[in-house]
PDB file of C-alpha atoms in Angstrom:
ATOM      1  CA  MET A   1       0.000   0.000   0.000  1.00 91.00           C
ATOM      2  CA  LYS A   2       1.268   3.448  -0.936  1.00 94.00           C
ATOM      3  CA  ILE A   3      -0.285   6.665   0.412  1.00 96.00           C
ATOM      4  CA  ILE A   4       0.519   9.862  -1.500  1.00 97.00           C
ATOM      5  CA  ASP A   5      -0.320  13.378  -0.286  1.00 98.00           C
ATOM      6  CA  LEU A   6      -1.145  15.636  -3.257  1.00 98.00           C
ATOM      7  CA  GLY A   7      -1.965  18.732  -1.204  1.00 98.00           C
ATOM      8  CA  LEU A   8      -4.411  21.194  -2.809  1.00 98.00           C
ATOM      9  CA  ILE A   9      -5.071  20.085  -6.387  1.00 98.00           C
ATOM     10  CA  GLY A  10      -7.720  20.757  -9.023  1.00 97.00           C
ATOM     11  CA  TYR A  11     -10.365  18.123  -9.574  1.00 96.00           C
ATOM     12  CA  LYS A  12      -9.438  17.290 -13.165  1.00 96.00           C
ATOM     13  CA  ASP A  13      -5.710  17.141 -12.388  1.00 97.00           C
ATOM     14  CA  ALA A  14      -6.399  14.699  -9.567  1.00 97.00           C
ATOM     15  CA  GLU A  15      -8.671  12.667 -11.828  1.00 96.00           C
ATOM     16  CA  ALA A  16      -5.882  12.357 -14.393  1.00 97.00           C
ATOM     17  CA  LEU A  17      -3.539  11.039 -11.706  1.00 97.00           C
ATOM     18  CA  GLN A  18      -6.197   8.575 -10.596  1.00 97.00           C
ATOM     19  CA  LEU A  19      -6.602   7.229 -14.115  1.00 96.00           C
ATOM     20  CA  GLU A  20      -2.844   6.826 -14.523  1.00 97.00           C
ATOM     21  CA  ALA A  21      -2.663   4.930 -11.246  1.00 97.00           C
ATOM     22  CA  LEU A  22      -5.735   2.907 -12.199  1.00 97.00           C
ATOM     23  CA  GLU A  23      -3.974   1.581 -15.282  1.00 96.00           C
ATOM     24  CA  ALA A  24      -0.781   0.852 -13.347  1.00 97.00           C
ATOM     25  CA  VAL A  25      -2.561  -0.982 -10.523  1.00 96.00           C
ATOM     26  CA  THR A  26      -4.715  -2.915 -12.996  1.00 95.00           C
ATOM     27  CA  SER A  27      -1.646  -4.069 -14.933  1.00 94.00           C
ATOM     28  CA  GLY A  28       0.203  -5.005 -11.757  1.00 92.00           C
ATOM     29  CA  ASP A  29       2.902  -2.385 -12.298  1.00 93.00           C
ATOM     30  CA  GLN A  30       1.920  -0.457  -9.152  1.00 94.00           C
ATOM     31  CA  GLU A  31       0.773  -1.422  -5.668  1.00 95.00           C
ATOM     32  CA  ASN A  32      -2.530  -0.307  -4.221  1.00 96.00           C
ATOM     33  CA  THR A  33      -2.370   3.479  -3.911  1.00 97.00           C
ATOM     34  CA  VAL A  34      -4.287   6.067  -1.900  1.00 98.00           C
ATOM     35  CA  PHE A  35      -4.211   9.751  -2.830  1.00 98.00           C
ATOM     36  CA  LEU A  36      -4.894  12.250  -0.032  1.00 98.00           C
ATOM     37  CA  LEU A  37      -5.737  15.804  -1.055  1.00 98.00           C
ATOM     38  CA  GLU A  38      -7.948  18.856  -0.896  1.00 98.00           C
ATOM     39  CA  HIS A  39      -9.798  20.361  -3.857  1.00 98.00           C
ATOM     40  CA  PRO A  40     -10.615  23.975  -4.702  1.00 98.00           C
ATOM     41  CA  LYS A  41     -14.368  24.580  -4.678  1.00 97.00           C
ATOM     42  CA  VAL A  42     -16.080  22.081  -6.981  1.00 97.00           C
ATOM     43  CA  ILE A  43     -19.501  20.439  -7.185  1.00 95.00           C
ATOM     44  CA  THR A  44     -19.554  16.949  -8.660  1.00 93.00           C
ATOM     45  CA  LEU A  45     -22.390  14.894 -10.119  1.00 91.00           C
ATOM     46  CA  GLY A  46     -22.419  11.109  -9.848  1.00 87.00           C
ATOM     47  CA  ARG A  47     -23.637   8.430 -12.228  1.00 82.00           C
ATOM     48  CA  GLN A  48     -27.030   8.502 -10.528  1.00 78.00           C
ATOM     49  CA  GLY A  49     -27.440  12.153 -11.491  1.00 78.00           C
ATOM     50  CA  GLY A  50     -27.705  15.084  -9.125  1.00 85.00           C
ATOM     51  CA  ALA A  51     -28.291  18.115 -11.344  1.00 88.00           C
ATOM     52  CA  GLU A  52     -31.827  18.301  -9.942  1.00 91.00           C
ATOM     53  CA  ASN A  53     -30.278  18.832  -6.498  1.00 90.00           C
ATOM     54  CA  LEU A  54     -28.115  21.787  -7.561  1.00 92.00           C
ATOM     55  CA  HIS A  55     -29.442  25.119  -6.286  1.00 93.00           C
ATOM     56  CA  LEU A  56     -27.285  27.483  -8.355  1.00 91.00           C
ATOM     57  CA  ASP A  57     -27.371  28.253 -12.066  1.00 91.00           C
ATOM     58  CA  PRO A  58     -24.194  28.344 -14.230  1.00 86.00           C
ATOM     59  CA  GLU A  59     -23.753  32.104 -13.834  1.00 91.00           C
ATOM     60  CA  GLN A  60     -23.975  31.873 -10.049  1.00 94.00           C
ATOM     61  CA  LEU A  61     -21.451  29.029 -10.007  1.00 93.00           C
ATOM     62  CA  GLN A  62     -19.055  31.122 -12.082  1.00 92.00           C
ATOM     63  CA  ASP A  63     -19.574  34.199  -9.888  1.00 94.00           C
ATOM     64  CA  HIS A  64     -18.665  32.147  -6.806  1.00 93.00           C
ATOM     65  CA  GLY A  65     -15.668  30.463  -8.455  1.00 95.00           C
ATOM     66  CA  ILE A  66     -17.253  27.009  -8.220  1.00 96.00           C
ATOM     67  CA  GLU A  67     -16.484  24.377 -10.826  1.00 95.00           C
ATOM     68  CA  LEU A  68     -19.173  21.856 -11.866  1.00 94.00           C
ATOM     69  CA  VAL A  69     -18.007  18.399 -12.993  1.00 92.00           C
ATOM     70  CA  GLN A  70     -19.784  15.277 -14.212  1.00 92.00           C
ATOM     71  CA  THR A  71     -17.964  12.253 -12.785  1.00 91.00           C
ATOM     72  CA  THR A  72     -17.873   8.487 -13.263  1.00 87.00           C
ATOM     73  CA  ARG A  73     -18.322   7.667  -9.569  1.00 90.00           C
ATOM     74  CA  GLY A  74     -21.453   6.215  -8.047  1.00 84.00           C
ATOM     75  CA  GLY A  75     -23.817   8.273  -5.961  1.00 83.00           C
ATOM     76  CA  ASN A  76     -25.511  11.618  -6.410  1.00 87.00           C
ATOM     77  CA  ILE A  77     -24.331  15.209  -6.021  1.00 91.00           C
ATOM     78  CA  THR A  78     -21.654  16.351  -3.569  1.00 92.00           C
ATOM     79  CA  CYS A  79     -19.066  19.090  -3.241  1.00 95.00           C
ATOM     80  CA  HIS A  80     -15.388  19.521  -2.368  1.00 97.00           C
ATOM     81  CA  PHE A  81     -13.510  22.505  -0.959  1.00 98.00           C
ATOM     82  CA  PRO A  82     -10.382  23.436   1.018  1.00 98.00           C
ATOM     83  CA  GLY A  83     -10.821  22.152   4.562  1.00 98.00           C
ATOM     84  CA  GLN A  84     -12.251  18.839   3.404  1.00 98.00           C
ATOM     85  CA  LEU A  85      -9.997  15.770   3.297  1.00 98.00           C
ATOM     86  CA  VAL A  86     -10.460  13.745   0.115  1.00 98.00           C
ATOM     87  CA  ALA A  87      -9.098  10.212  -0.189  1.00 98.00           C
ATOM     88  CA  TYR A  88      -8.996   8.344  -3.499  1.00 98.00           C
ATOM     89  CA  PRO A  89      -8.065   4.660  -3.055  1.00 97.00           C
ATOM     90  CA  ILE A  90      -6.888   3.013  -6.269  1.00 97.00           C
ATOM     91  CA  TRP A  91      -7.497  -0.448  -4.936  1.00 96.00           C
ATOM     92  CA  ARG A  92      -7.668  -3.959  -6.338  1.00 94.00           C
ATOM     93  CA  VAL A  93     -10.762  -5.636  -4.884  1.00 92.00           C
ATOM     94  CA  GLU A  94     -11.090  -8.696  -7.137  1.00 86.00           C
ATOM     95  CA  LYS A  95      -9.734 -11.216  -4.622  1.00 79.00           C
ATOM     96  CA  ARG A  96     -10.349  -9.212  -1.455  1.00 86.00           C
ATOM     97  CA  PRO A  97     -12.667 -11.057   0.976  1.00 85.00           C
ATOM     98  CA  GLY A  98     -16.083  -9.468   1.276  1.00 88.00           C
ATOM     99  CA  GLY A  99     -16.038  -7.708  -2.089  1.00 87.00           C
ATOM    100  CA  MET A 100     -17.417  -4.197  -2.513  1.00 89.00           C
ATOM    101  CA  ARG A 101     -19.548  -4.301   0.634  1.00 90.00           C
ATOM    102  CA  LYS A 102     -16.463  -4.955   2.756  1.00 93.00           C
ATOM    103  CA  PHE A 103     -14.549  -2.288   0.831  1.00 94.00           C
ATOM    104  CA  PHE A 104     -17.146   0.354   1.745  1.00 94.00           C
ATOM    105  CA  HIS A 105     -17.322  -0.938   5.308  1.00 95.00           C
ATOM    106  CA  ASP A 106     -13.557  -0.591   5.701  1.00 96.00           C
ATOM    107  CA  MET A 107     -13.513   2.919   4.212  1.00 97.00           C
ATOM    108  CA  GLU A 108     -16.247   3.895   6.658  1.00 97.00           C
ATOM    109  CA  GLN A 109     -14.306   2.302   9.511  1.00 97.00           C
ATOM    110  CA  ALA A 110     -11.189   4.302   8.682  1.00 98.00           C
ATOM    111  CA  VAL A 111     -13.239   7.504   8.807  1.00 98.00           C
ATOM    112  CA  MET A 112     -15.045   6.500  12.007  1.00 98.00           C
ATOM    113  CA  ASP A 113     -11.758   5.696  13.725  1.00 98.00           C
ATOM    114  CA  THR A 114     -10.341   9.036  12.573  1.00 98.00           C
ATOM    115  CA  CYS A 115     -13.332  10.910  13.969  1.00 98.00           C
ATOM    116  CA  ALA A 116     -13.150   8.949  17.227  1.00 98.00           C
ATOM    117  CA  HIS A 117      -9.556  10.120  17.683  1.00 98.00           C
ATOM    118  CA  TYR A 118     -10.968  13.642  18.088  1.00 98.00           C
ATOM    119  CA  GLY A 119     -13.801  12.549  20.372  1.00 98.00           C
ATOM    120  CA  VAL A 120     -16.431  12.594  17.619  1.00 98.00           C
ATOM    121  CA  GLU A 121     -18.800   9.623  17.724  1.00 98.00           C
ATOM    122  CA  THR A 122     -20.208   8.532  14.358  1.00 98.00           C
ATOM    123  CA  ILE A 123     -22.611   5.987  12.903  1.00 97.00           C
ATOM    124  CA  ARG A 124     -23.412   4.179   9.671  1.00 96.00           C
ATOM    125  CA  ARG A 125     -26.830   4.523   8.026  1.00 93.00           C
ATOM    126  CA  PRO A 126     -28.119   1.502   6.075  1.00 87.00           C
ATOM    127  CA  LYS A 127     -28.597   2.278   2.351  1.00 84.00           C
ATOM    128  CA  HIS A 128     -26.699   5.569   2.747  1.00 89.00           C
ATOM    129  CA  PRO A 129     -22.949   4.986   2.205  1.00 88.00           C
ATOM    130  CA  GLY A 130     -20.743   7.327   4.169  1.00 94.00           C
ATOM    131  CA  VAL A 131     -20.391   8.327   7.799  1.00 97.00           C
ATOM    132  CA  TRP A 132     -22.907  10.226   9.912  1.00 97.00           C
ATOM    133  CA  VAL A 133     -22.946  11.807  13.364  1.00 97.00           C
ATOM    134  CA  ASP A 134     -26.661  11.075  13.662  1.00 96.00           C
ATOM    135  CA  GLU A 135     -29.591  10.423  11.309  1.00 93.00           C
ATOM    136  CA  THR A 136     -29.334  13.887   9.722  1.00 94.00           C
ATOM    137  CA  ARG A 137     -25.771  15.178  10.151  1.00 96.00           C
ATOM    138  CA  LYS A 138     -23.353  13.769   7.579  1.00 97.00           C
ATOM    139  CA  ILE A 139     -19.620  14.138   8.128  1.00 98.00           C
ATOM    140  CA  CYS A 140     -18.275  12.056   5.237  1.00 97.00           C
ATOM    141  CA  SER A 141     -19.569  11.251   1.747  1.00 95.00           C
ATOM    142  CA  MET A 142     -18.475   8.282  -0.367  1.00 94.00           C
ATOM    143  CA  GLY A 143     -18.734   7.312  -4.012  1.00 92.00           C
ATOM    144  CA  ILE A 144     -16.496   5.130  -6.138  1.00 92.00           C
ATOM    145  CA  GLY A 145     -15.977   3.909  -9.662  1.00 93.00           C
ATOM    146  CA  VAL A 146     -14.658   0.454 -10.559  1.00 94.00           C
ATOM    147  CA  ARG A 147     -12.794  -0.726 -13.654  1.00 93.00           C
ATOM    148  CA  HIS A 148     -11.517  -4.272 -14.011  1.00 92.00           C
ATOM    149  CA  TRP A 149     -12.053  -4.790 -10.264  1.00 93.00           C
ATOM    150  CA  VAL A 150      -9.897  -1.777  -9.346  1.00 96.00           C
ATOM    151  CA  THR A 151     -11.545   1.150  -7.540  1.00 96.00           C
ATOM    152  CA  TYR A 152     -11.077   4.879  -8.008  1.00 96.00           C
ATOM    153  CA  HIS A 153     -12.777   7.995  -6.602  1.00 95.00           C
ATOM    154  CA  GLY A 154     -13.425   7.533  -2.879  1.00 96.00           C
ATOM    155  CA  LEU A 155     -14.420   9.598   0.143  1.00 97.00           C
ATOM    156  CA  ALA A 156     -14.629  13.178   1.370  1.00 97.00           C
ATOM    157  CA  LEU A 157     -14.327  13.887   5.095  1.00 98.00           C
ATOM    158  CA  ASN A 158     -15.266  17.359   6.319  1.00 98.00           C
ATOM    159  CA  VAL A 159     -12.584  18.683   8.654  1.00 98.00           C
ATOM    160  CA  ALA A 160     -12.915  22.487   8.874  1.00 98.00           C
ATOM    161  CA  ARG A 161     -15.910  24.291  10.362  1.00 97.00           C
ATOM    162  CA  ASP A 162     -16.880  26.022   7.117  1.00 97.00           C
ATOM    163  CA  THR A 163     -19.119  23.659   5.141  1.00 97.00           C
ATOM    164  CA  SER A 164     -21.141  26.471   3.539  1.00 96.00           C
ATOM    165  CA  LEU A 165     -20.577  25.200  -0.020  1.00 96.00           C
ATOM    166  CA  PHE A 166     -23.117  22.485   0.791  1.00 95.00           C
ATOM    167  CA  ASN A 167     -25.755  25.252   0.797  1.00 93.00           C
ATOM    168  CA  ALA A 168     -25.520  25.108  -2.994  1.00 93.00           C
ATOM    169  CA  ILE A 169     -26.838  21.536  -3.132  1.00 92.00           C
ATOM    170  CA  THR A 170     -29.189  19.055  -1.511  1.00 87.00           C
ATOM    171  CA  LEU A 171     -26.530  16.974   0.225  1.00 87.00           C
ATOM    172  CA  CYS A 172     -26.131  13.695  -1.709  1.00 78.00           C
ATOM    173  CA  GLY A 173     -29.716  14.189  -2.877  1.00 81.00           C
ATOM    174  CA  ILE A 174     -30.998  13.239   0.603  1.00 85.00           C
ATOM    175  CA  GLN A 175     -33.773  15.464   1.889  1.00 85.00           C
ATOM    176  CA  GLY A 176     -33.111  16.639   5.441  1.00 87.00           C
ATOM    177  CA  ALA A 177     -29.422  15.764   5.423  1.00 90.00           C
ATOM    178  CA  VAL A 178     -27.105  18.516   6.658  1.00 95.00           C
ATOM    179  CA  PRO A 179     -23.307  18.682   6.647  1.00 96.00           C
ATOM    180  CA  THR A 180     -21.114  18.712   9.692  1.00 98.00           C
ATOM    181  CA  SER A 181     -17.372  18.424  10.272  1.00 98.00           C
ATOM    182  CA  ILE A 182     -14.794  17.168  12.728  1.00 98.00           C
ATOM    183  CA  SER A 183     -14.038  20.721  13.883  1.00 98.00           C
ATOM    184  CA  ALA A 184     -17.722  21.583  14.333  1.00 98.00           C
ATOM    185  CA  GLU A 185     -18.419  18.426  16.312  1.00 98.00           C
ATOM    186  CA  ALA A 186     -15.234  18.638  18.386  1.00 98.00           C
ATOM    187  CA  GLY A 187     -15.893  22.289  19.197  1.00 97.00           C
ATOM    188  CA  ARG A 188     -12.386  23.344  18.195  1.00 97.00           C
ATOM    189  CA  ASP A 189     -10.396  23.885  15.023  1.00 98.00           C
ATOM    190  CA  ILE A 190      -8.720  20.642  13.965  1.00 98.00           C
ATOM    191  CA  ASP A 191      -5.531  20.826  11.910  1.00 98.00           C
ATOM    192  CA  MET A 192      -5.767  19.206   8.465  1.00 98.00           C
ATOM    193  CA  GLU A 193      -2.213  17.866   8.555  1.00 98.00           C
ATOM    194  CA  ASP A 194      -2.932  16.176  11.855  1.00 98.00           C
ATOM    195  CA  VAL A 195      -6.104  14.617  10.422  1.00 98.00           C
ATOM    196  CA  LYS A 196      -4.135  13.292   7.458  1.00 98.00           C
ATOM    197  CA  HIS A 197      -1.694  11.613   9.805  1.00 98.00           C
ATOM    198  CA  VAL A 198      -4.480  10.050  11.868  1.00 98.00           C
ATOM    199  CA  PHE A 199      -6.382   8.974   8.770  1.00 98.00           C
ATOM    200  CA  LYS A 200      -3.321   7.317   7.209  1.00 97.00           C
ATOM    201  CA  ARG A 201      -2.942   5.080  10.217  1.00 97.00           C
ATOM    202  CA  ALA A 202      -6.675   4.383  10.446  1.00 97.00           C
ATOM    203  CA  PHE A 203      -6.890   3.512   6.753  1.00 97.00           C
ATOM    204  CA  ALA A 204      -3.821   1.299   6.925  1.00 96.00           C
ATOM    205  CA  LYS A 205      -5.273  -0.513   9.936  1.00 95.00           C
ATOM    206  CA  ALA A 206      -8.644  -1.028   8.237  1.00 95.00           C
ATOM    207  CA  PHE A 207      -7.157  -2.270   4.970  1.00 92.00           C
ATOM    208  CA  ALA A 208      -3.957  -4.037   5.975  1.00 82.00           C
ATOM    209  CA  ASP A 209      -3.948  -7.823   5.771  1.00 55.00           C
ATOM    210  CA  SER A 210      -2.118  -9.982   8.287  1.00 30.00           C
ATOM    211  CA  ALA A 211       1.122  -9.606   6.368  1.00 33.00           C
ATOM    212  CA  VAL A 212       1.206  -5.802   6.450  1.00 34.00           C
ATOM    213  CA  ALA A 213       1.649  -3.818   9.625  1.00 32.00           C
ATOM    214  CA  ALA A 214      -0.255  -0.543   9.822  1.00 33.00           C
ATOM    215  CA  ASP A 215       2.851   1.453  10.672  1.00 37.00           C
ATOM    216  CA  GLN A 216       4.570   0.177   7.504  1.00 35.00           C
ATOM    217  CA  ALA A 217       1.761   1.054   5.123  1.00 36.00           C
ATOM    218  CA  ALA A 218       1.875   4.851   5.015  1.00 37.00           C
ATOM    219  CA  GLU A 219       4.625   7.017   3.645  1.00 34.00           C
TER     220      GLU A 219
END
């Protein structure tokens, strides 16, 4: 497992890196890879649609410096912004026990363990992939694509207090859902670099097999 921190990077640039890694992992030329990053303000639509849950017109998006992108991931509409930790696992799941259900479960577990480190208790909601604080407050969204049994896209964990970009959408197309973040729930500002460090270890623990120690998995 290789974990690479890309810092702040545009959505399309990160997508290009994902696709390069997807080919390399699929061919066996590269080990499973996780990209950690933040995006400038962007709203993304999933394969299940989402345009009907967008509250701004193209001119308003442009005026606010918000990019709109159609993606190949599953799920509905979501958004990304500085202060949100995005993780894109390029991961071979073909022979992994439990298949895609276990893959999502382990991604959720990595996020839940990260939140718990800061004293934030979280839950899963059946039929709603991602991580929630309660039945309405969502702290992490998830959506992936799969090619030849290798995943791409991933998860977005809200870290900073400012989640106002979500005002531009109906969160994941779920009526009544509202965004929250680690900082908001913890009642203090949480440092992104610290969250990355905690998440690396949590992800490595959730995904490592018996032959890989968690402290050896992250760069």
